[in-house]
C-alpha positions as a LaTeX table, in Angstrom:
\begin{tabular}{lrrr}
\hline
Residue & $x$ (\AA) & $y$ (\AA) & $z$ (\AA) \\
\hline
Met1 & $-85.77$ & $-22.25$ & 90.19 \\
Arg2 & $-86.72$ & $-25.71$ & 89.00 \\
Glu3 & $-89.56$ & $-27.77$ & 90.41 \\
Pro4 & $-88.84$ & $-30.04$ & 93.37 \\
Leu5 & $-87.56$ & $-33.58$ & 92.94 \\
Cys6 & $-90.80$ & $-35.54$ & 92.83 \\
Arg7 & $-92.44$ & $-33.13$ & 90.41 \\
Ala8 & $-89.25$ & $-32.91$ & 88.35 \\
Val9 & $-89.41$ & $-36.64$ & 87.77 \\
Val10 & $-92.88$ & $-36.32$ & 86.25 \\
Ala11 & $-91.59$ & $-34.67$ & 83.09 \\
Ala12 & $-88.99$ & $-37.40$ & 82.68 \\
Val13 & $-91.46$ & $-40.26$ & 82.84 \\
Leu14 & $-94.64$ & $-39.02$ & 81.15 \\
Leu15 & $-93.90$ & $-41.31$ & 78.24 \\
Leu16 & $-93.50$ & $-44.30$ & 80.54 \\
Gly17 & $-96.96$ & $-44.35$ & 82.11 \\
Ala18 & $-98.36$ & $-43.53$ & 85.52 \\
Leu19 & $-96.00$ & $-41.90$ & 88.00 \\
Gly20 & $-95.34$ & $-43.70$ & 91.28 \\
Cys21 & $-93.24$ & $-41.02$ & 92.97 \\
Val22 & $-94.34$ & $-40.89$ & 96.58 \\
Asp23 & $-93.98$ & $-37.90$ & 98.89 \\
Arg24 & $-93.54$ & $-38.77$ & 102.58 \\
Gln25 & $-94.45$ & $-36.57$ & 105.53 \\
Pro26 & $-91.55$ & $-35.62$ & 107.84 \\
Val27 & $-91.09$ & $-37.93$ & 110.82 \\
Ser28 & $-88.69$ & $-35.80$ & 112.86 \\
Thr29 & $-90.10$ & $-34.01$ & 115.90 \\
Gly30 & $-88.74$ & $-30.66$ & 117.01 \\
Cys31 & $-87.64$ & $-29.93$ & 113.45 \\
Pro32 & $-90.27$ & $-27.53$ & 112.09 \\
Trp33 & $-87.93$ & $-26.25$ & 109.38 \\
Ile34 & $-88.20$ & $-29.61$ & 107.58 \\
Asp35 & $-91.92$ & $-29.06$ & 107.00 \\
Glu36 & $-91.56$ & $-25.47$ & 105.81 \\
Pro37 & $-91.59$ & $-25.10$ & 102.01 \\
Ala38 & $-88.60$ & $-23.31$ & 100.54 \\
Asp39 & $-89.21$ & $-19.95$ & 98.89 \\
Gln40 & $-89.53$ & $-21.12$ & 95.28 \\
Gly41 & $-89.18$ & $-17.55$ & 94.01 \\
Ser42 & $-85.90$ & $-16.85$ & 95.79 \\
Glu43 & $-82.88$ & $-15.87$ & 93.74 \\
Gln44 & $-80.51$ & $-16.44$ & 96.64 \\
Val45 & $-80.09$ & $-20.21$ & 96.44 \\
Thr46 & $-76.44$ & $-20.75$ & 97.22 \\
Ser47 & $-76.31$ & $-24.54$ & 97.19 \\
Arg48 & $-78.22$ & $-27.73$ & 96.50 \\
Arg49 & $-77.36$ & $-31.03$ & 98.13 \\
Ile50 & $-79.11$ & $-34.11$ & 96.80 \\
Ala51 & $-78.91$ & $-37.60$ & 98.34 \\
Leu52 & $-80.14$ & $-40.73$ & 96.57 \\
Leu53 & $-80.43$ & $-44.11$ & 98.31 \\
Asp54 & $-80.70$ & $-47.50$ & 96.61 \\
Leu55 & $-83.66$ & $-49.42$ & 98.09 \\
Ser56 & $-83.15$ & $-52.56$ & 96.00 \\
Ala57 & $-82.74$ & $-56.12$ & 97.24 \\
Ser58 & $-79.14$ & $-56.55$ & 96.08 \\
Phe59 & $-77.91$ & $-53.61$ & 98.16 \\
Trp60 & $-79.75$ & $-54.68$ & 101.32 \\
Pro61 & $-79.72$ & $-57.96$ & 103.25 \\
Lys62 & $-82.88$ & $-60.02$ & 103.43 \\
Arg63 & $-85.54$ & $-59.05$ & 105.95 \\
Gly64 & $-84.38$ & $-59.78$ & 109.48 \\
Glu65 & $-80.77$ & $-60.28$ & 108.40 \\
Arg66 & $-77.75$ & $-58.00$ & 108.58 \\
Ala67 & $-74.55$ & $-57.26$ & 106.72 \\
Thr68 & $-71.43$ & $-55.50$ & 107.96 \\
Gln69 & $-69.66$ & $-53.59$ & 105.20 \\
Pro70 & $-67.63$ & $-50.39$ & 104.85 \\
Val71 & $-70.59$ & $-48.16$ & 104.03 \\
Asp72 & $-72.95$ & $-46.42$ & 106.46 \\
Pro73 & $-75.90$ & $-44.87$ & 104.59 \\
Val74 & $-77.07$ & $-42.82$ & 107.58 \\
Glu75 & $-73.64$ & $-41.32$ & 108.21 \\
Lys76 & $-72.90$ & $-40.62$ & 104.56 \\
Ile77 & $-76.25$ & $-39.04$ & 103.76 \\
Thr78 & $-76.43$ & $-36.81$ & 106.84 \\
Glu79 & $-72.86$ & $-35.72$ & 106.15 \\
Gln80 & $-73.87$ & $-34.76$ & 102.62 \\
Leu81 & $-77.03$ & $-32.91$ & 103.59 \\
Thr82 & $-75.42$ & $-30.86$ & 106.38 \\
Ala83 & $-72.24$ & $-30.01$ & 104.45 \\
Asp84 & $-73.40$ & $-26.44$ & 103.74 \\
Tyr85 & $-75.04$ & $-25.78$ & 107.09 \\
Gly86 & $-72.88$ & $-22.83$ & 108.12 \\
Lys87 & $-72.86$ & $-21.10$ & 104.74 \\
Asp88 & $-74.81$ & $-18.00$ & 103.78 \\
Gly89 & $-77.91$ & $-17.93$ & 101.61 \\
Val90 & $-80.57$ & $-20.51$ & 100.90 \\
Arg91 & $-79.16$ & $-24.04$ & 101.13 \\
Leu92 & $-81.59$ & $-26.62$ & 99.77 \\
Val93 & $-81.44$ & $-30.35$ & 100.53 \\
Ser94 & $-83.32$ & $-33.22$ & 98.87 \\
Leu95 & $-83.50$ & $-36.91$ & 99.78 \\
Ala96 & $-85.07$ & $-39.78$ & 97.83 \\
Gly97 & $-84.88$ & $-43.54$ & 97.50 \\
Phe98 & $-84.92$ & $-45.37$ & 94.19 \\
Asp99 & $-85.57$ & $-48.85$ & 92.86 \\
Gly100 & $-85.88$ & $-50.30$ & 89.36 \\
Ser101 & $-88.19$ & $-47.69$ & 87.87 \\
Ser102 & $-87.77$ & $-44.05$ & 86.97 \\
Ala103 & $-91.41$ & $-43.61$ & 87.96 \\
Ser104 & $-91.22$ & $-44.72$ & 91.57 \\
Leu105 & $-88.79$ & $-42.56$ & 93.51 \\
Val106 & $-89.65$ & $-42.43$ & 97.20 \\
Gln107 & $-89.16$ & $-38.84$ & 98.25 \\
Arg108 & $-88.50$ & $-37.82$ & 101.84 \\
Leu109 & $-87.09$ & $-34.31$ & 101.52 \\
Asp110 & $-88.16$ & $-32.09$ & 98.65 \\
Glu111 & $-85.86$ & $-29.06$ & 98.40 \\
Val112 & $-85.98$ & $-28.34$ & 102.13 \\
Ala113 & $-84.05$ & $-25.24$ & 103.21 \\
Leu114 & $-81.54$ & $-25.81$ & 106.00 \\
Pro115 & $-82.16$ & $-23.60$ & 109.03 \\
Val116 & $-80.16$ & $-20.39$ & 109.33 \\
Pro117 & $-77.48$ & $-20.66$ & 112.03 \\
Thr118 & $-78.23$ & $-18.46$ & 115.03 \\
Gly119 & $-75.95$ & $-17.42$ & 117.86 \\
Ser120 & $-72.26$ & $-18.13$ & 118.05 \\
Asp121 & $-72.37$ & $-21.93$ & 118.39 \\
Thr122 & $-72.64$ & $-23.02$ & 114.75 \\
Glu123 & $-71.58$ & $-26.58$ & 115.49 \\
Arg124 & $-74.38$ & $-27.01$ & 117.99 \\
Gly125 & $-76.87$ & $-25.90$ & 115.35 \\
Arg126 & $-75.29$ & $-28.23$ & 112.81 \\
Glu127 & $-75.63$ & $-31.17$ & 115.20 \\
Ser128 & $-79.27$ & $-30.32$ & 115.81 \\
Ala129 & $-79.92$ & $-30.25$ & 112.05 \\
Arg130 & $-78.01$ & $-33.48$ & 111.67 \\
Lys131 & $-80.23$ & $-35.26$ & 114.17 \\
Cys132 & $-83.32$ & $-34.05$ & 112.34 \\
Leu133 & $-81.97$ & $-35.33$ & 109.04 \\
Glu134 & $-80.89$ & $-38.65$ & 110.55 \\
Gly135 & $-84.55$ & $-39.27$ & 111.40 \\
Glu136 & $-85.52$ & $-38.74$ & 107.77 \\
Val137 & $-82.78$ & $-41.04$ & 106.50 \\
Lys138 & $-83.74$ & $-43.81$ & 108.94 \\
Ala139 & $-87.37$ & $-43.47$ & 107.85 \\
Leu140 & $-86.29$ & $-43.88$ & 104.22 \\
Leu141 & $-84.42$ & $-47.07$ & 105.13 \\
Lys142 & $-87.75$ & $-48.60$ & 106.14 \\
Glu143 & $-89.40$ & $-47.96$ & 102.78 \\
Glu144 & $-90.19$ & $-50.93$ & 100.56 \\
Pro145 & $-89.13$ & $-50.75$ & 96.91 \\
Gln146 & $-92.15$ & $-50.41$ & 94.66 \\
Thr147 & $-90.60$ & $-52.28$ & 91.73 \\
Pro148 & $-87.88$ & $-54.95$ & 91.47 \\
Gly149 & $-84.37$ & $-54.03$ & 90.47 \\
Ser150 & $-82.25$ & $-50.92$ & 90.53 \\
Asp151 & $-81.87$ & $-48.08$ & 88.02 \\
Pro152 & $-79.26$ & $-45.65$ & 89.38 \\
Met153 & $-79.23$ & $-43.77$ & 86.07 \\
Ala154 & $-82.87$ & $-42.76$ & 86.51 \\
Ala155 & $-82.05$ & $-41.43$ & 89.97 \\
Leu156 & $-79.16$ & $-39.39$ & 88.57 \\
Ala157 & $-81.42$ & $-38.02$ & 85.84 \\
Ala158 & $-83.85$ & $-36.81$ & 88.51 \\
Ala159 & $-80.93$ & $-35.08$ & 90.25 \\
Gly160 & $-79.92$ & $-33.45$ & 86.99 \\
Ser161 & $-83.44$ & $-32.15$ & 86.46 \\
Leu162 & $-83.48$ & $-30.78$ & 89.99 \\
Arg163 & $-80.22$ & $-28.88$ & 89.56 \\
Gly164 & $-81.83$ & $-26.24$ & 87.36 \\
Asp165 & $-79.54$ & $-23.26$ & 86.87 \\
Thr166 & $-77.60$ & $-23.72$ & 90.12 \\
Pro167 & $-73.86$ & $-23.54$ & 89.31 \\
Ala168 & $-72.12$ & $-26.91$ & 89.16 \\
Gly169 & $-69.78$ & $-25.92$ & 91.97 \\
Ser170 & $-72.75$ & $-25.22$ & 94.22 \\
Thr171 & $-74.46$ & $-28.53$ & 93.50 \\
Gly172 & $-73.56$ & $-31.82$ & 95.15 \\
Val173 & $-75.05$ & $-35.26$ & 94.57 \\
Leu174 & $-74.49$ & $-38.31$ & 96.75 \\
Met175 & $-75.68$ & $-41.72$ & 95.60 \\
Val176 & $-75.50$ & $-44.63$ & 98.04 \\
Thr177 & $-75.75$ & $-47.83$ & 96.01 \\
Asp178 & $-73.94$ & $-51.03$ & 95.11 \\
Gly179 & $-74.01$ & $-49.71$ & 91.54 \\
Ile180 & $-75.26$ & $-52.99$ & 90.10 \\
Gly181 & $-77.97$ & $-51.55$ & 87.90 \\
Asn182 & $-80.26$ & $-54.13$ & 86.36 \\
Ala183 & $-83.21$ & $-52.11$ & 85.06 \\
Gly184 & $-84.01$ & $-49.21$ & 82.77 \\
Cys185 & $-81.11$ & $-47.13$ & 81.50 \\
Met186 & $-78.59$ & $-48.78$ & 83.82 \\
Asp187 & $-79.08$ & $-52.43$ & 82.93 \\
Leu188 & $-75.56$ & $-53.81$ & 83.22 \\
Arg189 & $-76.65$ & $-57.08$ & 81.66 \\
Lys190 & $-76.50$ & $-55.26$ & 78.32 \\
Val191 & $-72.89$ & $-54.34$ & 79.07 \\
Met192 & $-71.82$ & $-57.77$ & 80.29 \\
Asp193 & $-72.92$ & $-59.44$ & 77.07 \\
Gly194 & $-71.31$ & $-56.76$ & 74.89 \\
Arg195 & $-74.47$ & $-55.14$ & 73.54 \\
Thr196 & $-73.54$ & $-51.67$ & 74.78 \\
Asp197 & $-71.12$ & $-49.61$ & 76.86 \\
Ala198 & $-71.26$ & $-46.61$ & 79.22 \\
Ala199 & $-71.87$ & $-44.15$ & 76.40 \\
Gly200 & $-74.54$ & $-46.40$ & 74.94 \\
Leu201 & $-76.38$ & $-46.71$ & 78.23 \\
Ile202 & $-76.51$ & $-42.95$ & 78.63 \\
Gly203 & $-77.41$ & $-42.34$ & 75.00 \\
Ser204 & $-80.34$ & $-44.76$ & 75.21 \\
Cys205 & $-82.00$ & $-42.95$ & 78.14 \\
Lys206 & $-85.14$ & $-40.95$ & 77.46 \\
Ser207 & $-83.89$ & $-38.65$ & 80.22 \\
Lys208 & $-80.42$ & $-38.11$ & 78.72 \\
Asp209 & $-81.04$ & $-34.36$ & 78.57 \\
Asp210 & $-81.42$ & $-34.33$ & 82.36 \\
Leu211 & $-78.28$ & $-36.45$ & 82.73 \\
Ala212 & $-76.43$ & $-33.83$ & 80.67 \\
Lys213 & $-77.23$ & $-31.27$ & 83.38 \\
Leu214 & $-74.83$ & $-33.09$ & 85.70 \\
Glu215 & $-71.85$ & $-31.77$ & 83.73 \\
Gly216 & $-69.28$ & $-30.43$ & 86.17 \\
Val217 & $-71.30$ & $-31.50$ & 89.22 \\
Glu218 & $-69.58$ & $-33.48$ & 91.97 \\
Ile219 & $-71.19$ & $-36.89$ & 92.32 \\
Arg220 & $-70.11$ & $-38.87$ & 95.35 \\
Leu221 & $-70.58$ & $-42.62$ & 95.05 \\
Ala222 & $-70.74$ & $-44.66$ & 98.26 \\
Gly223 & $-71.11$ & $-48.43$ & 98.34 \\
Ile224 & $-70.19$ & $-49.34$ & 94.75 \\
Gly225 & $-69.79$ & $-53.12$ & 94.62 \\
Leu226 & $-70.95$ & $-53.68$ & 98.20 \\
Arg227 & $-74.02$ & $-55.78$ & 97.57 \\
Ala228 & $-75.52$ & $-57.47$ & 100.60 \\
Gly229 & $-78.40$ & $-59.43$ & 99.10 \\
Arg230 & $-76.10$ & $-61.93$ & 97.34 \\
Asp231 & $-72.61$ & $-63.35$ & 97.73 \\
Pro232 & $-69.92$ & $-60.64$ & 97.84 \\
Leu233 & $-68.28$ & $-59.70$ & 94.58 \\
Lys234 & $-64.82$ & $-61.03$ & 93.88 \\
Ser235 & $-62.07$ & $-58.42$ & 94.09 \\
Ser236 & $-61.69$ & $-58.40$ & 90.29 \\
Glu237 & $-65.46$ & $-57.96$ & 89.83 \\
His238 & $-65.47$ & $-55.13$ & 92.36 \\
Ala239 & $-62.58$ & $-53.46$ & 90.53 \\
Trp240 & $-64.40$ & $-53.71$ & 87.19 \\
Leu241 & $-67.58$ & $-52.21$ & 88.61 \\
Lys242 & $-65.77$ & $-49.22$ & 90.10 \\
Ser243 & $-63.90$ & $-48.68$ & 86.84 \\
Phe244 & $-67.13$ & $-48.85$ & 84.88 \\
Trp245 & $-68.73$ & $-46.20$ & 87.09 \\
Thr246 & $-65.64$ & $-44.03$ & 86.61 \\
Gln247 & $-66.27$ & $-44.38$ & 82.87 \\
Val248 & $-69.95$ & $-43.45$ & 83.34 \\
Cys249 & $-68.87$ & $-40.31$ & 85.18 \\
Gly250 & $-66.49$ & $-39.47$ & 82.36 \\
Glu251 & $-69.30$ & $-39.77$ & 79.83 \\
Leu252 & $-71.46$ & $-37.47$ & 81.99 \\
Gln253 & $-68.53$ & $-35.03$ & 82.31 \\
Ala254 & $-69.20$ & $-35.03$ & 86.04 \\
Arg255 & $-66.64$ & $-34.95$ & 88.85 \\
Cys256 & $-67.20$ & $-38.31$ & 90.50 \\
Val257 & $-65.59$ & $-39.47$ & 93.74 \\
His258 & $-65.70$ & $-43.00$ & 95.11 \\
Glu259 & $-66.40$ & $-42.59$ & 98.82 \\
Thr260 & $-65.09$ & $-44.78$ & 101.61 \\
Ser261 & $-66.62$ & $-45.14$ & 105.05 \\
Lys262 & $-66.16$ & $-46.87$ & 108.35 \\
Ser263 & $-67.68$ & $-50.32$ & 108.62 \\
Ala264 & $-71.30$ & $-50.38$ & 109.69 \\
Thr265 & $-74.00$ & $-52.97$ & 110.12 \\
Arg266 & $-76.92$ & $-52.69$ & 107.75 \\
Arg267 & $-80.19$ & $-54.36$ & 108.64 \\
Ser268 & $-83.35$ & $-54.78$ & 106.62 \\
Thr269 & $-86.78$ & $-54.63$ & 108.21 \\
Val270 & $-88.86$ & $-54.79$ & 105.02 \\
Glu271 & $-89.52$ & $-57.27$ & 102.25 \\
Arg272 & $-87.86$ & $-56.34$ & 98.97 \\
Pro273 & $-88.80$ & $-57.76$ & 95.57 \\
Gly274 & $-85.99$ & $-59.88$ & 94.17 \\
Asp275 & $-83.45$ & $-58.25$ & 91.89 \\
Pro276 & $-82.65$ & $-59.68$ & 88.46 \\
Asp277 & $-79.16$ & $-61.15$ & 88.58 \\
Val278 & $-76.32$ & $-59.44$ & 86.73 \\
Pro279 & $-73.92$ & $-62.27$ & 85.85 \\
Phe280 & $-70.28$ & $-61.33$ & 85.57 \\
Pro281 & $-68.38$ & $-63.00$ & 82.71 \\
Asp282 & $-67.48$ & $-66.65$ & 83.10 \\
Phe283 & $-64.40$ & $-67.25$ & 80.98 \\
Asp284 & $-64.82$ & $-71.00$ & 80.59 \\
Cys285 & $-64.03$ & $-70.65$ & 76.90 \\
Asn286 & $-61.43$ & $-71.36$ & 74.27 \\
Pro287 & $-61.22$ & $-69.21$ & 72.32 \\
Cys288 & $-62.67$ & $-66.45$ & 74.49 \\
Val289 & $-64.53$ & $-63.85$ & 72.44 \\
Leu290 & $-64.40$ & $-60.34$ & 73.88 \\
Pro291 & $-66.83$ & $-57.81$ & 72.31 \\
Glu292 & $-65.34$ & $-54.55$ & 71.09 \\
Lys293 & $-67.72$ & $-52.43$ & 73.20 \\
Leu294 & $-66.26$ & $-53.87$ & 76.41 \\
Leu295 & $-62.76$ & $-52.86$ & 75.40 \\
Phe296 & $-62.43$ & $-49.89$ & 73.05 \\
Ala297 & $-64.09$ & $-46.72$ & 71.91 \\
Phe298 & $-64.99$ & $-46.48$ & 68.24 \\
Asp299 & $-61.93$ & $-46.63$ & 65.96 \\
Ser300 & $-59.60$ & $-46.62$ & 68.97 \\
Ala301 & $-56.97$ & $-49.09$ & 70.14 \\
Glu302 & $-56.68$ & $-47.58$ & 73.63 \\
Leu303 & $-58.23$ & $-49.72$ & 76.38 \\
Ser304 & $-60.78$ & $-47.94$ & 78.53 \\
Pro305 & $-60.30$ & $-48.08$ & 82.34 \\
Ser306 & $-63.22$ & $-50.50$ & 82.64 \\
Ala307 & $-61.75$ & $-52.62$ & 79.83 \\
Ser308 & $-58.52$ & $-52.98$ & 81.75 \\
Ala309 & $-60.47$ & $-54.14$ & 84.80 \\
Tyr310 & $-62.57$ & $-56.45$ & 82.60 \\
Leu311 & $-59.39$ & $-58.16$ & 81.36 \\
Gly312 & $-58.43$ & $-58.51$ & 85.01 \\
Leu313 & $-61.57$ & $-60.63$ & 85.43 \\
Leu314 & $-60.30$ & $-62.92$ & 82.68 \\
Val315 & $-56.83$ & $-63.26$ & 84.19 \\
Gly316 & $-58.38$ & $-64.15$ & 87.54 \\
Gln317 & $-60.18$ & $-67.08$ & 85.94 \\
Leu318 & $-57.27$ & $-68.54$ & 83.95 \\
His319 & $-55.90$ & $-70.51$ & 86.92 \\
Gly320 & $-52.42$ & $-70.57$ & 85.45 \\
Arg321 & $-53.41$ & $-71.41$ & 81.87 \\
Lys322 & $-51.36$ & $-69.56$ & 79.29 \\
Ile323 & $-52.64$ & $-67.43$ & 76.42 \\
Val324 & $-51.03$ & $-68.41$ & 73.13 \\
Arg325 & $-52.77$ & $-66.11$ & 70.63 \\
Val326 & $-54.62$ & $-62.79$ & 70.67 \\
Glu327 & $-56.56$ & $-61.89$ & 67.52 \\
Gly328 & $-58.12$ & $-58.54$ & 66.65 \\
His329 & $-61.12$ & $-58.43$ & 64.30 \\
Thr330 & $-63.12$ & $-55.59$ & 62.74 \\
Asp331 & $-66.23$ & $-55.25$ & 60.63 \\
Ser332 & $-65.89$ & $-54.57$ & 56.90 \\
Arg333 & $-66.28$ & $-50.80$ & 57.03 \\
Gly334 & $-63.08$ & $-48.94$ & 56.26 \\
Ser335 & $-60.19$ & $-49.91$ & 54.04 \\
Val336 & $-58.45$ & $-53.25$ & 54.27 \\
Ala337 & $-55.21$ & $-51.57$ & 55.36 \\
His338 & $-56.93$ & $-49.47$ & 58.04 \\
Asn339 & $-58.81$ & $-52.45$ & 59.48 \\
Ala340 & $-55.70$ & $-54.60$ & 59.52 \\
Gly341 & $-53.74$ & $-51.95$ & 61.40 \\
Leu342 & $-56.53$ & $-51.17$ & 63.88 \\
Ser343 & $-57.18$ & $-54.84$ & 64.67 \\
Arg344 & $-53.46$ & $-55.50$ & 65.18 \\
Arg345 & $-53.05$ & $-52.53$ & 67.54 \\
Arg346 & $-56.07$ & $-53.71$ & 69.52 \\
Ala347 & $-54.65$ & $-57.23$ & 69.80 \\
Glu348 & $-51.35$ & $-55.80$ & 71.02 \\
Ala349 & $-53.12$ & $-53.58$ & 73.59 \\
Val350 & $-55.00$ & $-56.57$ & 74.99 \\
Lys351 & $-51.85$ & $-58.70$ & 75.09 \\
Ala352 & $-49.98$ & $-55.96$ & 76.95 \\
Arg353 & $-52.76$ & $-55.71$ & 79.58 \\
Leu354 & $-52.79$ & $-59.48$ & 80.08 \\
Ala355 & $-49.08$ & $-59.25$ & 80.92 \\
Gly356 & $-47.56$ & $-62.50$ & 82.17 \\
Ala357 & $-50.59$ & $-64.57$ & 81.25 \\
Ala358 & $-49.92$ & $-63.70$ & 77.60 \\
Ala359 & $-46.12$ & $-63.76$ & 77.67 \\
Gly360 & $-44.94$ & $-65.16$ & 74.37 \\
Ala361 & $-48.44$ & $-65.04$ & 72.86 \\
Gln362 & $-48.84$ & $-64.10$ & 69.21 \\
Ala363 & $-50.79$ & $-60.86$ & 68.63 \\
Val364 & $-52.29$ & $-60.57$ & 65.17 \\
Gly365 & $-54.72$ & $-58.31$ & 63.36 \\
Leu366 & $-57.08$ & $-60.03$ & 60.96 \\
Gly367 & $-59.21$ & $-57.04$ & 60.05 \\
Ser368 & $-62.53$ & $-58.17$ & 58.56 \\
Ser369 & $-61.16$ & $-61.34$ & 56.96 \\
Glu370 & $-62.79$ & $-63.78$ & 59.42 \\
Pro371 & $-66.30$ & $-62.54$ & 60.24 \\
Lys372 & $-68.46$ & $-64.38$ & 62.77 \\
Cys373 & $-71.58$ & $-62.95$ & 61.16 \\
Ala374 & $-72.08$ & $-62.98$ & 57.40 \\
Gly375 & $-74.25$ & $-60.46$ & 55.61 \\
Glu376 & $-73.21$ & $-57.19$ & 57.25 \\
Tyr377 & $-75.46$ & $-55.30$ & 54.85 \\
Arg378 & $-79.13$ & $-55.80$ & 54.22 \\
Gly379 & $-80.72$ & $-54.00$ & 51.32 \\
Gly380 & $-77.62$ & $-51.84$ & 51.10 \\
Glu381 & $-77.91$ & $-50.73$ & 54.72 \\
Pro382 & $-75.44$ & $-51.78$ & 57.45 \\
Asp383 & $-76.76$ & $-54.37$ & 59.91 \\
Glu384 & $-75.34$ & $-52.96$ & 63.15 \\
Glu385 & $-76.08$ & $-56.07$ & 65.19 \\
Cys386 & $-74.23$ & $-58.27$ & 62.72 \\
Met387 & $-71.31$ & $-55.87$ & 62.49 \\
Ala388 & $-71.03$ & $-55.71$ & 66.29 \\
Lys389 & $-70.47$ & $-59.47$ & 66.38 \\
Asn390 & $-67.56$ & $-59.09$ & 64.01 \\
Arg391 & $-65.84$ & $-56.34$ & 66.01 \\
Arg392 & $-64.10$ & $-58.41$ & 68.65 \\
Val393 & $-60.89$ & $-59.73$ & 70.17 \\
Glu394 & $-60.42$ & $-63.49$ & 70.43 \\
Ile395 & $-58.06$ & $-65.08$ & 72.95 \\
Thr396 & $-56.85$ & $-68.63$ & 72.47 \\
Leu397 & $-55.61$ & $-70.56$ & 75.50 \\
Ala398 & $-53.02$ & $-73.33$ & 75.61 \\
Gly399 & $-54.33$ & $-76.85$ & 75.92 \\
Gly400 & $-57.28$ & $-76.56$ & 73.53 \\
\hline
\end{tabular}
């Protein structure tokens, strides 16, 4: 069996400096099982349920304020943690809050074993356990973030480390968050400006080996796009964010589900350090330059799900203006014929997604003939940053 959540995080952050993971004492009364350590030598662990809660300022309203949105953290988390109550064996539950640092998870439940049902009234026992866990969740809601921002990827890495050798089908992770990562491995600002994509974010994480342990695990996502600390996202922005998280799940090879919930009022009783803003694209441009990484996988002309939603953002900002030309561009690697064909297919894929806004538009592939960045090679070695600027799609609007 692997080490509990807080200690599991230590290995993932030793290279980052001092660890700020904080272990909290149980607050629930009449729930002695919460304070009893699980048998770490047991071979009978039948399930692990892990709940992660975003403590950042964008997900929560300001202190003393409230927000009513279709996500109830208390309901969702207690539902997750009691899901295996009536099953046989050792059923372990963990609960932690996260902010903008992989080194500052706030841990409330560290591999606590659910009580064994007694008697014939299983539902009564489940309700008793639920009330105990509700107390722990409500206590977590009162915790102040220790660092600004939000790094959901670091929280998922901690969950991956915690999984150990438990079968994927017996492991469940719930993350309650608006999904607007702005720190560490999940800094969406790098995605919005075209520097990276879902695969790049994961590949850049020091804890990518722990993320790989989520393969096949069900990850339930509740609250994606429902930020309360700033103005609500537009419907097109919300759609892009959900699509991007679907792409993240695909890269992790995890089974991710976007959860819905009844509307609930969320209140904040603590001060939270301000979150860095993640600006969504503002398409006040002509031509509009769309980086390759936001649209296509390497050497592919098939739009990713998040790319399709990203183009929806553009359409929502056109305000009736027509697109007259869609150009595909590549870097200079590959043959002239290959680059011409790939860039043309990409231009056609973008035009097709833009539908009526691009009706009658010309779709052309220019390959590497019109670079935005000269000098793709330095000392005989490819300059990846320069080449990335050349791999793009440009959209020209009517009216100049």
